[in-house]
mmCIF file of C-alpha atoms in Angstrom:
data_model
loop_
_atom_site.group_PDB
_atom_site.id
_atom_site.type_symbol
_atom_site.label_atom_id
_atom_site.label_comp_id
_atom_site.label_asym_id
_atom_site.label_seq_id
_atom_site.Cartn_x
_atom_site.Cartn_y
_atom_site.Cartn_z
ATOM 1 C CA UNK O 1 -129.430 -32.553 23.854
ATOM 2 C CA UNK O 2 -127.728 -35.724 23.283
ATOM 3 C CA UNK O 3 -124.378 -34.443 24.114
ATOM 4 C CA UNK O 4 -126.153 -33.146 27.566
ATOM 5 C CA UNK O 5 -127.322 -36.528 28.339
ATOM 6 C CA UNK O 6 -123.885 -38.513 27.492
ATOM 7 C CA UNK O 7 -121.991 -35.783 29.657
ATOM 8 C CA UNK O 8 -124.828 -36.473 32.482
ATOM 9 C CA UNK O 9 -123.973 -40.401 32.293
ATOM 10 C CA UNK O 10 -120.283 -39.730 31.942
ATOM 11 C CA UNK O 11 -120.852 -38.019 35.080
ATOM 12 C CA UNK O 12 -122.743 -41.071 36.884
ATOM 13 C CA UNK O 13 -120.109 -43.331 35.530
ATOM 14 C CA UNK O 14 -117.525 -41.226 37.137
ATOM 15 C CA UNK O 15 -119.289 -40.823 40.553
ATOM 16 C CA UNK O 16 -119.927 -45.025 39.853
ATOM 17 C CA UNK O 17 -116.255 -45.438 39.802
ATOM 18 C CA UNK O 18 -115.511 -43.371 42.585
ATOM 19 C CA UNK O 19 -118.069 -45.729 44.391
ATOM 20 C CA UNK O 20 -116.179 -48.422 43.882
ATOM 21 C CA UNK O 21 -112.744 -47.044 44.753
ATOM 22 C CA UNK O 22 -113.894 -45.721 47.856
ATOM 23 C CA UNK O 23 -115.281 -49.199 48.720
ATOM 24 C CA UNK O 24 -112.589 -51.090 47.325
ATOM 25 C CA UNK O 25 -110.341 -48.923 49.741
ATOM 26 C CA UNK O 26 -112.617 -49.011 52.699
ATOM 27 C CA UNK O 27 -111.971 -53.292 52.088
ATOM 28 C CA UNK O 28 -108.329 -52.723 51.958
ATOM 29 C CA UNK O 29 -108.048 -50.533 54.952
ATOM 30 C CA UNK O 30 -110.137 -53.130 57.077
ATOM 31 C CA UNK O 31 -108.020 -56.106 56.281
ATOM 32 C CA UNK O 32 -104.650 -54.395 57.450
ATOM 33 C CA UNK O 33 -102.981 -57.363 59.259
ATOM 34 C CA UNK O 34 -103.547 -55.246 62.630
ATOM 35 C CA UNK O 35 -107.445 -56.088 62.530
ATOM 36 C CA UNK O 36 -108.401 -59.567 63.109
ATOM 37 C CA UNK O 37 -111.278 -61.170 62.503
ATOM 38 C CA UNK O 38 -111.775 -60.622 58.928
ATOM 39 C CA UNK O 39 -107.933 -61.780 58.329
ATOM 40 C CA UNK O 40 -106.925 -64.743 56.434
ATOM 41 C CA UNK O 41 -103.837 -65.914 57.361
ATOM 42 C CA UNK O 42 -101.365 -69.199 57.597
ATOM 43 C CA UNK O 43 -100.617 -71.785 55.409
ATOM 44 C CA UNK O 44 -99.078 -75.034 55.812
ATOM 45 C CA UNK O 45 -96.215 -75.340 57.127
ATOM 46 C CA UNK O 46 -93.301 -77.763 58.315
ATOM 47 C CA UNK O 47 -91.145 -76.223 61.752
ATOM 48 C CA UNK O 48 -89.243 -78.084 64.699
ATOM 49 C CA UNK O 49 -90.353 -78.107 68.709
ATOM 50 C CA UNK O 50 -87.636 -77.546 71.294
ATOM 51 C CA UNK O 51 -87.943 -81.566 71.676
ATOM 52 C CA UNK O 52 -87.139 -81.927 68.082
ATOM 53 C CA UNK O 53 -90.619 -82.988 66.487
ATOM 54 C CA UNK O 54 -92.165 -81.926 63.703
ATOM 55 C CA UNK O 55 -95.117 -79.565 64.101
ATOM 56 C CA UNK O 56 -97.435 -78.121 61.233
ATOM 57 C CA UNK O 57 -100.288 -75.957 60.818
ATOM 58 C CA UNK O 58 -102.570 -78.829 61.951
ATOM 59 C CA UNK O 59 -101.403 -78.222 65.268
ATOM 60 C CA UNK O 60 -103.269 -74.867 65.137
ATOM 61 C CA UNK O 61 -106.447 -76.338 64.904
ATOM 62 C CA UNK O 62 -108.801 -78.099 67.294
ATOM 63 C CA UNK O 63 -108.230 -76.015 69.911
ATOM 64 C CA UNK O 64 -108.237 -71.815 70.685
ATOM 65 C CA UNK O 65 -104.274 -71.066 69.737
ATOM 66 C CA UNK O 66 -102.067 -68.966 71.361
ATOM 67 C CA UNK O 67 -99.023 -67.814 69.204
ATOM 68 C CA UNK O 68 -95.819 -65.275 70.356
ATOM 69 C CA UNK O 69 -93.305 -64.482 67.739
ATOM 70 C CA UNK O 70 -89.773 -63.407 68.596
ATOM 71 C CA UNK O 71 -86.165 -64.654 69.549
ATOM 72 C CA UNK O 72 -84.234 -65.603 72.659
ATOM 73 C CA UNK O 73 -81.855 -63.176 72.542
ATOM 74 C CA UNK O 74 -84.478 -60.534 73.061
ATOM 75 C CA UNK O 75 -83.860 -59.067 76.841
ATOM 76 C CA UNK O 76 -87.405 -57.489 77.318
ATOM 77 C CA UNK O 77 -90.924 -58.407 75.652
ATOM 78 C CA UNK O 78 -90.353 -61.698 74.945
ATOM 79 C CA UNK O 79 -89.283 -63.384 78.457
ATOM 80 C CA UNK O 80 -91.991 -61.151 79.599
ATOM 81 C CA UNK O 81 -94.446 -62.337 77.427
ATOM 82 C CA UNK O 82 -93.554 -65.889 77.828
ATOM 83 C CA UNK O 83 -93.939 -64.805 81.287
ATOM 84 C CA UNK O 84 -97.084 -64.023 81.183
ATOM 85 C CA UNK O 85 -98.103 -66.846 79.208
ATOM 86 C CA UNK O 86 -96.841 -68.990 81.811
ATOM 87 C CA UNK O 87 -98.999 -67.162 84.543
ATOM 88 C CA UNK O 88 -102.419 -67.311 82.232
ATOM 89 C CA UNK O 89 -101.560 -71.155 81.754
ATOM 90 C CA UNK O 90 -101.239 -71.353 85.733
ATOM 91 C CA UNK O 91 -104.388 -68.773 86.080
ATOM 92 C CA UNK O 92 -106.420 -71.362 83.388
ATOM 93 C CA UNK O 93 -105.650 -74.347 85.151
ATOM 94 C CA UNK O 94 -106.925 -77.477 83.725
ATOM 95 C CA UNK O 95 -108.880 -75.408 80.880
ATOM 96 C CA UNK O 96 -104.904 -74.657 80.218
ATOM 97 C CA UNK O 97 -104.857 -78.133 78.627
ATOM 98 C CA UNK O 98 -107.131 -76.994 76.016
ATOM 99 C CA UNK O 99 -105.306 -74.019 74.654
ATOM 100 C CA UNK O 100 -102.250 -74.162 72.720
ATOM 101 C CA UNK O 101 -99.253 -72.075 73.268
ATOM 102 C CA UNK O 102 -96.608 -71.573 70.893
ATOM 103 C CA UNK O 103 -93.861 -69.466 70.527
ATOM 104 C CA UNK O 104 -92.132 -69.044 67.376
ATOM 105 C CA UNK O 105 -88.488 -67.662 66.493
ATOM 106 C CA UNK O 106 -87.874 -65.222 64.485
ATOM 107 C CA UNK O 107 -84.018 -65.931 64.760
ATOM 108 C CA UNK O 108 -83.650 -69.205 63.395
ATOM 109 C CA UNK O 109 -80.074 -68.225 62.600
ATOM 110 C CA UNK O 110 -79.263 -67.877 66.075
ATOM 111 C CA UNK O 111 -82.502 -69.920 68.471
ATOM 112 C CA UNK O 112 -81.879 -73.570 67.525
ATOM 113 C CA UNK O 113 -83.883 -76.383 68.712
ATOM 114 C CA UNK O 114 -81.235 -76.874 72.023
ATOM 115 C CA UNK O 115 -81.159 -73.126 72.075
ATOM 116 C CA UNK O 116 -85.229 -72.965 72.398
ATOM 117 C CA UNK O 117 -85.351 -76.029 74.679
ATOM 118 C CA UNK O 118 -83.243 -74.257 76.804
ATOM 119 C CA UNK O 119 -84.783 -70.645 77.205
ATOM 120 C CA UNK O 120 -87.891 -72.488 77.324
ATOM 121 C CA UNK O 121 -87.050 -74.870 80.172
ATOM 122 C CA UNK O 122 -87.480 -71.190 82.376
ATOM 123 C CA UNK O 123 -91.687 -71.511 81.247
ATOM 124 C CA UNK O 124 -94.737 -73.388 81.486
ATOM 125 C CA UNK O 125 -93.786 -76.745 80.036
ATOM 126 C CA UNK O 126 -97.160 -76.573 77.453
ATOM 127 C CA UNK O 127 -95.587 -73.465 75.629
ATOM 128 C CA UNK O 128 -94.106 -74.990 72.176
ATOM 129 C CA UNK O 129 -91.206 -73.692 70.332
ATOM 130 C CA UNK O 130 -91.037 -73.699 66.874
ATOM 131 C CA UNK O 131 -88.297 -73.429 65.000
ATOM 132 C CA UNK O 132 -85.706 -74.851 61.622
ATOM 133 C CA UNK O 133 -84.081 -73.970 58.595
ATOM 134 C CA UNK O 134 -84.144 -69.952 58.415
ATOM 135 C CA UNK O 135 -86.254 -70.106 54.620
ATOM 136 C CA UNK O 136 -88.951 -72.211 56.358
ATOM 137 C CA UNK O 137 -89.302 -70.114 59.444
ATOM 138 C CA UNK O 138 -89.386 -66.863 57.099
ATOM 139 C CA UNK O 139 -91.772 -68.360 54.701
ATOM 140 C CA UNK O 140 -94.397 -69.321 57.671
ATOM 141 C CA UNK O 141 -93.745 -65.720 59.448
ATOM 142 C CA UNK O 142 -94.683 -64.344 56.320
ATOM 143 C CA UNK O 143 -97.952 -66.448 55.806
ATOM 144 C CA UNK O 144 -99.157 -65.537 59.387
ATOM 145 C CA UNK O 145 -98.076 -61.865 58.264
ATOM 146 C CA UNK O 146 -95.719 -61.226 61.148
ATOM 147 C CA UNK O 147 -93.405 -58.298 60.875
ATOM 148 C CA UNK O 148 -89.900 -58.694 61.836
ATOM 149 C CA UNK O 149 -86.898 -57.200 60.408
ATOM 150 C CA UNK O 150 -82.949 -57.435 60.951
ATOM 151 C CA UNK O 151 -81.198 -54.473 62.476
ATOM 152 C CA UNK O 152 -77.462 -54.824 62.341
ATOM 153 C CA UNK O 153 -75.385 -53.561 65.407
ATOM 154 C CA UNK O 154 -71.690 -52.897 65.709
ATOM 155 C CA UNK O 155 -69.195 -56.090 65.727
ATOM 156 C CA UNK O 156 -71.312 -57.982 63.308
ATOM 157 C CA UNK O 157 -74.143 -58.465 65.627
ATOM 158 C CA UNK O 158 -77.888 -57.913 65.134
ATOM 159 C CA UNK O 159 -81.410 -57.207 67.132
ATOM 160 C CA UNK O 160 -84.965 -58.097 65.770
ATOM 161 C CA UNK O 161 -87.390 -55.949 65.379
ATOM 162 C CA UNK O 162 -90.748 -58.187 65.224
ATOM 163 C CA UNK O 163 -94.585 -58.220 65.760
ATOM 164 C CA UNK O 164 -94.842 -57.821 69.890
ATOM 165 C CA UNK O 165 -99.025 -59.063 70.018
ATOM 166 C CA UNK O 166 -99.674 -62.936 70.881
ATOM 167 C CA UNK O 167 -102.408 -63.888 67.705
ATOM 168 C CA UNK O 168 -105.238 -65.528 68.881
ATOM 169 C CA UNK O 169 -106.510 -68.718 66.939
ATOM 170 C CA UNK O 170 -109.751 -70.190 66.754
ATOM 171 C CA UNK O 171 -109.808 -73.982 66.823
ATOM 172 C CA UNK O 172 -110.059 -73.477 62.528
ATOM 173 C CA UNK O 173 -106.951 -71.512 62.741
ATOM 174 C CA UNK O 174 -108.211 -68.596 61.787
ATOM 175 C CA UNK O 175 -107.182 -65.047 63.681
ATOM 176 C CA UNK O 176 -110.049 -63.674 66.078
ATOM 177 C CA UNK O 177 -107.506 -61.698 67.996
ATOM 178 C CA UNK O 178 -104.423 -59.883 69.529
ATOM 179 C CA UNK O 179 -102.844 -59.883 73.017
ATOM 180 C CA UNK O 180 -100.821 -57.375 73.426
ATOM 181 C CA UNK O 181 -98.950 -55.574 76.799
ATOM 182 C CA UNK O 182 -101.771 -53.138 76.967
ATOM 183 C CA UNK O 183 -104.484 -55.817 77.794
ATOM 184 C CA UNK O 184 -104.845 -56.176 81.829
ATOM 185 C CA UNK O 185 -104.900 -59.858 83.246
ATOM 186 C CA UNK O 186 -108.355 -60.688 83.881
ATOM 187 C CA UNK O 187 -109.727 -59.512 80.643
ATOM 188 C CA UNK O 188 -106.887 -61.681 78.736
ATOM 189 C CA UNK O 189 -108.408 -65.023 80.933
ATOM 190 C CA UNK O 190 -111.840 -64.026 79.722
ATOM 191 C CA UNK O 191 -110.887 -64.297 76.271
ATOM 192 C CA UNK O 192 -109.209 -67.161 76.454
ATOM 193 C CA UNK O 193 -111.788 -68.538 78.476
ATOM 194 C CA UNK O 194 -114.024 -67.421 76.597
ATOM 195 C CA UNK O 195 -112.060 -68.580 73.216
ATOM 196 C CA UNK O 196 -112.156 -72.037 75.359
ATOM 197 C CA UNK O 197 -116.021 -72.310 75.695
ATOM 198 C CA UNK O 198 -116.310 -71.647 71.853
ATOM 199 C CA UNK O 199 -114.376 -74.078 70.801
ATOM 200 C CA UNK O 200 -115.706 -76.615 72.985
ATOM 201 C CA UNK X 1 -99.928 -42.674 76.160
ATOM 202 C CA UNK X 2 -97.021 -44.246 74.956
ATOM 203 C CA UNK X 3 -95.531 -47.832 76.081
ATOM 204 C CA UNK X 4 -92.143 -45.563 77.218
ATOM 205 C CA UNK X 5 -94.879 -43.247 79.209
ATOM 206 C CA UNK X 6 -96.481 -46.077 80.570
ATOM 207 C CA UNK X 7 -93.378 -47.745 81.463
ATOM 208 C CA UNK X 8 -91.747 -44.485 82.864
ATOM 209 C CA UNK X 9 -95.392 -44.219 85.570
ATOM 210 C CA UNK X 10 -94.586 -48.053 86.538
ATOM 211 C CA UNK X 11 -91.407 -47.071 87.474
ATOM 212 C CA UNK X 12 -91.972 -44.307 89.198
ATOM 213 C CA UNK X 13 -95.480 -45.846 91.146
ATOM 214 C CA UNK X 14 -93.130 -48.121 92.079
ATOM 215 C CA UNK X 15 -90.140 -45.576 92.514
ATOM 216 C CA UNK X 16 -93.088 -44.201 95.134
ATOM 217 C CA UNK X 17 -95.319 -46.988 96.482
ATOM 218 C CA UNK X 18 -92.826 -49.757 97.099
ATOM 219 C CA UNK X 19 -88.991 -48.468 97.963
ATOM 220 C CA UNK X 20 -88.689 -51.834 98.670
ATOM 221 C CA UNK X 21 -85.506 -52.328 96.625
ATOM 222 C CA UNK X 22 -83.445 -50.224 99.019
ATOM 223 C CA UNK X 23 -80.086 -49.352 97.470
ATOM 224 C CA UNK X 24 -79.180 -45.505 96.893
ATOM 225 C CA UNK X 25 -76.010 -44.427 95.043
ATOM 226 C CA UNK X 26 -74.796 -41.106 95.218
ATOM 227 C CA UNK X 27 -72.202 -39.762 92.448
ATOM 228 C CA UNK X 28 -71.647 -36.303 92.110
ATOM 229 C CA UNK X 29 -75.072 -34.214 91.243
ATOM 230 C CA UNK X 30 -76.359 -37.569 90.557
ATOM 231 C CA UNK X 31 -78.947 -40.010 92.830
ATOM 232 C CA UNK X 32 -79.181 -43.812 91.421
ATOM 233 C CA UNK X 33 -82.403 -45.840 92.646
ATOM 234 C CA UNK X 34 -84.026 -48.905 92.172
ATOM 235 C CA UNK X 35 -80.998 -50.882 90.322
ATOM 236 C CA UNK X 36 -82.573 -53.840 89.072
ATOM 237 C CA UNK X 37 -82.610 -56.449 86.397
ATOM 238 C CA UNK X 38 -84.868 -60.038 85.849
ATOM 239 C CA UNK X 39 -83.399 -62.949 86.061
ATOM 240 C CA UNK X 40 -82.777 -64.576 82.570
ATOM 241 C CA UNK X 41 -83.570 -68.191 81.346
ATOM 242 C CA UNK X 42 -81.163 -70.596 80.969
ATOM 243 C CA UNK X 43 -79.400 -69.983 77.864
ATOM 244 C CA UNK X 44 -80.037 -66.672 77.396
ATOM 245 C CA UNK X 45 -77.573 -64.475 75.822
ATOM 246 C CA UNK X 46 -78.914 -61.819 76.651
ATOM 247 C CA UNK X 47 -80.224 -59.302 79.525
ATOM 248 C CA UNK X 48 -81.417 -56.077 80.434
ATOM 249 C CA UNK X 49 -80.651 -53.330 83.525
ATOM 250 C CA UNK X 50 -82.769 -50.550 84.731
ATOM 251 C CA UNK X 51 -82.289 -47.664 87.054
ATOM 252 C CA UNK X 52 -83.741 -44.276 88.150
ATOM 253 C CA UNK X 53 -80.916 -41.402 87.332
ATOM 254 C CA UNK X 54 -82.111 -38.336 89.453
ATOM 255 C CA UNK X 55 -79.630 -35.237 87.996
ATOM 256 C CA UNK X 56 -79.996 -32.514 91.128
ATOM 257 C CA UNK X 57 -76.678 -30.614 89.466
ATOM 258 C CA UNK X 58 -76.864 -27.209 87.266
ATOM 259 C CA UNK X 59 -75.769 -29.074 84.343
ATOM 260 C CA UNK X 60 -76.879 -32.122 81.961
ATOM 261 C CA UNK X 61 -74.721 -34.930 82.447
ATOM 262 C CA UNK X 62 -75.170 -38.210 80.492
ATOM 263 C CA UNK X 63 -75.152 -42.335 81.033
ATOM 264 C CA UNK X 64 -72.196 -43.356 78.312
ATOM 265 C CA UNK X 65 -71.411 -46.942 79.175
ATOM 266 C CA UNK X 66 -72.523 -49.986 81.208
ATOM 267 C CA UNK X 67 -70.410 -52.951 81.750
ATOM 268 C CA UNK X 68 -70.718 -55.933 84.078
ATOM 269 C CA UNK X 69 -68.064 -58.727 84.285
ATOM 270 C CA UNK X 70 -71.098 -61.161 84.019
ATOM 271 C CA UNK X 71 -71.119 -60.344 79.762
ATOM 272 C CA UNK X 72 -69.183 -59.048 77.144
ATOM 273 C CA UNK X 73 -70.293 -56.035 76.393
ATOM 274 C CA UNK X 74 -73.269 -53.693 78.138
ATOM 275 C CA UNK X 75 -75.286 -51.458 75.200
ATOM 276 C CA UNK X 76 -77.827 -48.259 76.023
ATOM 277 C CA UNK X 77 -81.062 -49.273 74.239
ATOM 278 C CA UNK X 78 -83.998 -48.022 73.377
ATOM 279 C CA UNK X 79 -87.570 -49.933 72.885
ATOM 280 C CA UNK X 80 -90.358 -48.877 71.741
ATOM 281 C CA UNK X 81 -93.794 -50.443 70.907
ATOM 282 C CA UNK X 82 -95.775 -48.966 68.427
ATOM 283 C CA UNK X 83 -98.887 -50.128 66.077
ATOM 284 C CA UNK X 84 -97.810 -53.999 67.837
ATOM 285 C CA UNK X 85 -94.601 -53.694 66.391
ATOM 286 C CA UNK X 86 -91.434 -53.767 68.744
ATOM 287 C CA UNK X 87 -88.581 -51.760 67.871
ATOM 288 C CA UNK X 88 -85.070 -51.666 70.009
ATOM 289 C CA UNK X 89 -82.110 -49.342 69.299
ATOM 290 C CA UNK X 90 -78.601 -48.849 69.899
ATOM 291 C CA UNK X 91 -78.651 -45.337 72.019
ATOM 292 C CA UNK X 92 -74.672 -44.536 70.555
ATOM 293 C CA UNK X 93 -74.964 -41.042 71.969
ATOM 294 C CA UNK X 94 -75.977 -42.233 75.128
ATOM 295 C CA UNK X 95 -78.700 -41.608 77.771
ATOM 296 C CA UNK X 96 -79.171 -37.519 78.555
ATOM 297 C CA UNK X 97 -80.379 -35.986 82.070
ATOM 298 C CA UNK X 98 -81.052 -32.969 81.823
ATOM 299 C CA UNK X 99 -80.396 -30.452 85.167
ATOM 300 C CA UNK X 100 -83.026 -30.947 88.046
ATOM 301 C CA UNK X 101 -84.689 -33.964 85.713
ATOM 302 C CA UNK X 102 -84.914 -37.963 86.527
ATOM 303 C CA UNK X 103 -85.001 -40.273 83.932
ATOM 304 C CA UNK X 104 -85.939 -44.037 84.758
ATOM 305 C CA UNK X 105 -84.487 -46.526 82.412
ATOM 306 C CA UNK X 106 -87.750 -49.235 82.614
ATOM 307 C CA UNK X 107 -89.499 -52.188 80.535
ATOM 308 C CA UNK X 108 -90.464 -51.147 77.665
ATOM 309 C CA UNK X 109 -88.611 -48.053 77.314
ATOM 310 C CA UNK X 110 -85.038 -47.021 77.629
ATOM 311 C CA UNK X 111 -82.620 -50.232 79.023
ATOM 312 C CA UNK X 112 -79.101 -51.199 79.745
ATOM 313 C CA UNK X 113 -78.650 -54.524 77.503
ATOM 314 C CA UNK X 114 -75.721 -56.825 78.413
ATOM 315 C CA UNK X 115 -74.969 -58.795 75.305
ATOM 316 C CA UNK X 116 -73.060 -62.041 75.523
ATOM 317 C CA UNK X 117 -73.796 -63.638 78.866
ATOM 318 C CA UNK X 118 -71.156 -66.049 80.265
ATOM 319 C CA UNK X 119 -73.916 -66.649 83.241
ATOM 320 C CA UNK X 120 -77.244 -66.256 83.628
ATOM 321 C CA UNK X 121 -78.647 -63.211 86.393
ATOM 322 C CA UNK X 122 -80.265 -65.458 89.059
ATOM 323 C CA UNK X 123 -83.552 -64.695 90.888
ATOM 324 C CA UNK X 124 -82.931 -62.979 94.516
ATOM 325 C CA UNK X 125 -78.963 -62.576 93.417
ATOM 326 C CA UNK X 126 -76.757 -59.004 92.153
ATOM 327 C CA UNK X 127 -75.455 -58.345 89.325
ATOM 328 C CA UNK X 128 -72.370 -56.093 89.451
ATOM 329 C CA UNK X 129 -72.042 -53.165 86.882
ATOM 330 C CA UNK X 130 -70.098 -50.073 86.273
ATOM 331 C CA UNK X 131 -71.831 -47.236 85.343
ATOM 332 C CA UNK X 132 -70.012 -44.580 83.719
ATOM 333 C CA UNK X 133 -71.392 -40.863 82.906
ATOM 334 C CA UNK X 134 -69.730 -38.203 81.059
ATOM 335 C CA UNK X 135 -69.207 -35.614 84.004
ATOM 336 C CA UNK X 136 -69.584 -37.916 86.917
ATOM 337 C CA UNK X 137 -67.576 -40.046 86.362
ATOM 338 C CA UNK X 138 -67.978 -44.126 86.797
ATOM 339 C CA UNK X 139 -69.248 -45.998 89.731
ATOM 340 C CA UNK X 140 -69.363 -49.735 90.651
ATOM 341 C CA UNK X 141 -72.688 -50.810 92.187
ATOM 342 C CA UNK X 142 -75.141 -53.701 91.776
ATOM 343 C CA UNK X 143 -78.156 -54.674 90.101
ATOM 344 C CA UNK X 144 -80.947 -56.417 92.104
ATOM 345 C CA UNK X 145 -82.006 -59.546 90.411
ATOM 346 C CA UNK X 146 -85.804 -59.780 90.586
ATOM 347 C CA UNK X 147 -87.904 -62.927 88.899
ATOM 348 C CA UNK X 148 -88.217 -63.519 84.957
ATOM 349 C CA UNK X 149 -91.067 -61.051 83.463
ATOM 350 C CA UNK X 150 -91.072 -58.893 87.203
ATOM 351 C CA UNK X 151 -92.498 -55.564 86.410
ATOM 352 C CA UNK X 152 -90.403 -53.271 88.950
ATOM 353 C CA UNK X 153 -89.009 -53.569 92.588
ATOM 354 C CA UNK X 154 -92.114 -54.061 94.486
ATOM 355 C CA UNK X 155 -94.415 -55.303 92.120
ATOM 356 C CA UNK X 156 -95.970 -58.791 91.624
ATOM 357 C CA UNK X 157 -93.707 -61.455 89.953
ATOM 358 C CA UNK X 158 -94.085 -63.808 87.550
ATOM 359 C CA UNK X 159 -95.100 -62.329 84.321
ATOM 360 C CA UNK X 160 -98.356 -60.162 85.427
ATOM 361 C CA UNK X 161 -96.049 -56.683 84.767
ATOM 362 C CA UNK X 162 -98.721 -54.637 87.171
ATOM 363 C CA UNK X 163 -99.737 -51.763 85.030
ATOM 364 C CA UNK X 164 -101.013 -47.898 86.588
ATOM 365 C CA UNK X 165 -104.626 -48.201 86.321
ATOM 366 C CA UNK X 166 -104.778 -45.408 84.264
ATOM 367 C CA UNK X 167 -108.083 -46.366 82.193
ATOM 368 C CA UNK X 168 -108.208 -42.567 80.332
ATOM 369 C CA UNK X 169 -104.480 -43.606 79.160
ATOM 370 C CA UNK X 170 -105.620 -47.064 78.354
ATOM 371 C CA UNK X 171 -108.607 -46.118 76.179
ATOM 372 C CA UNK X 172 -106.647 -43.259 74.504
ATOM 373 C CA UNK X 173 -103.937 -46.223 73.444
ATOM 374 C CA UNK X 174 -106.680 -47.789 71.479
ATOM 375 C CA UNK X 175 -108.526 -44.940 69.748
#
């Protein structure tokens, strides 16, 4: 009888276990970078504008925050994006003023400060660059969790392949969001606007 | 539906709706249409081509090179965006068209990339570029310069890439 009634709780403890895995795993698959809202991400960190000042997470807070990562030599998504951050910006108007815009290399070997004041000069002048030394870029792109990755072409030469959503901030900093090319116009200016009135 | 699907409708909606980008190049079995590129920002080293390759022939021919005297060296590329992550390859075998197919080489899908810019391609301006195929042979023609972040020849400007309004597609993306 007793050795009944320990196999019957072995079983429970098993089925308790399996509980918790399937929970635990539920968690894990929830939190995948790809889902905002229940994301932690950032941590401080210490980059360089196109105009050569210092910005750091702080500049991520107060405000709904609008963040692109990728490089200058890209030829496709990112003047496109930066595109059409320019043309939310104009579509925002004053409420523009109260979003912040940044877009942040991940090429630091190649998109210096001139290099980023440059490309950016095409843009909406509120759209930030951030950039600097190649360990401090990598070490914030990893504490936002952004993919990107180094692919070596012939003569020594190299594309990025990288995250291709803007994140959206809250004024905390925290994640509530992706942009990415799939999202038409006038629901990406509710969001924002929306993103606006919240933080207000 | 994937970005290169979605891509490859833009182009050919505005292949279709808008042949506003007139410019037709005939070379062998092959039809070239809507030549086009964006114009870059200052500084960039980088830019991108796009065409519609319409192969009428009886057999496959393929795109091989791409040069234009405006940067060092013109590359076949593919993109691809998938789970928000953007991905671009060297295409080293080239770009295939099959007999009686058309392939359209758009945003966010297959490209010509001209690495190494000594100028930038300026809005309303050409860009010149040889094209060269395995059976056809090379041609020199020109790529229309339309505005940084234009979607196609004919569509809205200025970094609002018009999009088929294809809501079943849309909704599939995000199941």
């Amino acid at each position: 009888m007793n050795g009944l009634r320990a196999v019957r709780y072995g079983a429970w403890a098993l089925v308790a276990v399996a509980l918790v895995v399937a929970g635990w795993l539920a968690v894990t698959t929830w939190t995948r970078p790809d889902d905002a809202a229940v994301v932690t991400i950032g941590a401080p960190f210490s980059l360089t504008n196109q105009a050569g000042t210092t910005v750091t997470e702080a500049a991520f807070k107060g405000h709904p925050t609008l963040i692109f990562f990728g490089y200058t030599y890209c030829p496709d998504i990112c003047p496109t994006a930066l595109a059409e951050a320019t043309s939310w910006l104009k579509e925002l108007g004053p409420d523009g003023d109260r979003v912040g815009v940044y877009f942040v290399t991940v090429d630091p070997e190649r998109d210096t400060q001139e290099q980023m004041a440059s490309y950016l000069s095409a843009f909406d002048p509120r759209i930030v660059g951030l950039t600097g030394p190649a360990d401090r870029v990598e070490e914030m792109l990893r504490a936002y969790r952004v993919y990107f990755r180094k692919v070596e072409t012939e003569g020594g030469d190299y594309l990025m392949d990288h995250t291709s959503s803007f994140y959206l901030l809250d004024a905390k900093g925290e994640l509530v969001g992706l942009i990415d090319q799939n999202d038409e116009k006038p629901e990406v200016l509710a969001r924002l606007r929306r993103a606006i009135a919240e933080a207000a | 539906m994937s970005a290169f699907l979605r891509a490859f409708a833009a182009a050919l909606l505005a292949a279709f709706a808008f042949p506003a980008v007139a410019h037709q190049v005939k070379l062998g079995d092959l039809t070239l249409t809507d030549l086009w590129t964006r114009a870059t920002p200052p500084g960039a080293r980088t830019g991108a081509g796009y065409l519609t390759i319409a192969n009428h022939g009886a057999a496959g021919d393929r795109l091989v090179a791409v040069a234009t005297g405006l940067a060092e060296r013109g590359e076949l590329h593919e993109m691809k965006v998938e789970g928000g992550r953007m991905t671009m390859r060297p295409l080293d075998a080239g770009i295939p068209i099959a007999p009686g197919e058309t392939v359209t080489l758009g945003p966010g899908g297959l490209h010509m990339m001209f690495v190494g810019l000594h100028d930038g391609f300026v809005d309303g301006g050409e860009v010149a570029v040889t094209l060269t195929f395995e059976k056809a042979g090379s041609v020199e023609t020109f790529l229309h310069v339309l505005p940084i972040g234009a979607a196609g020849p004919g569509q809205d400007a200025g970094g609002d890439p018009a999009k088929p309004h294809d809501h079943e597609a849309h909704d599939e993306e995000r199941r």
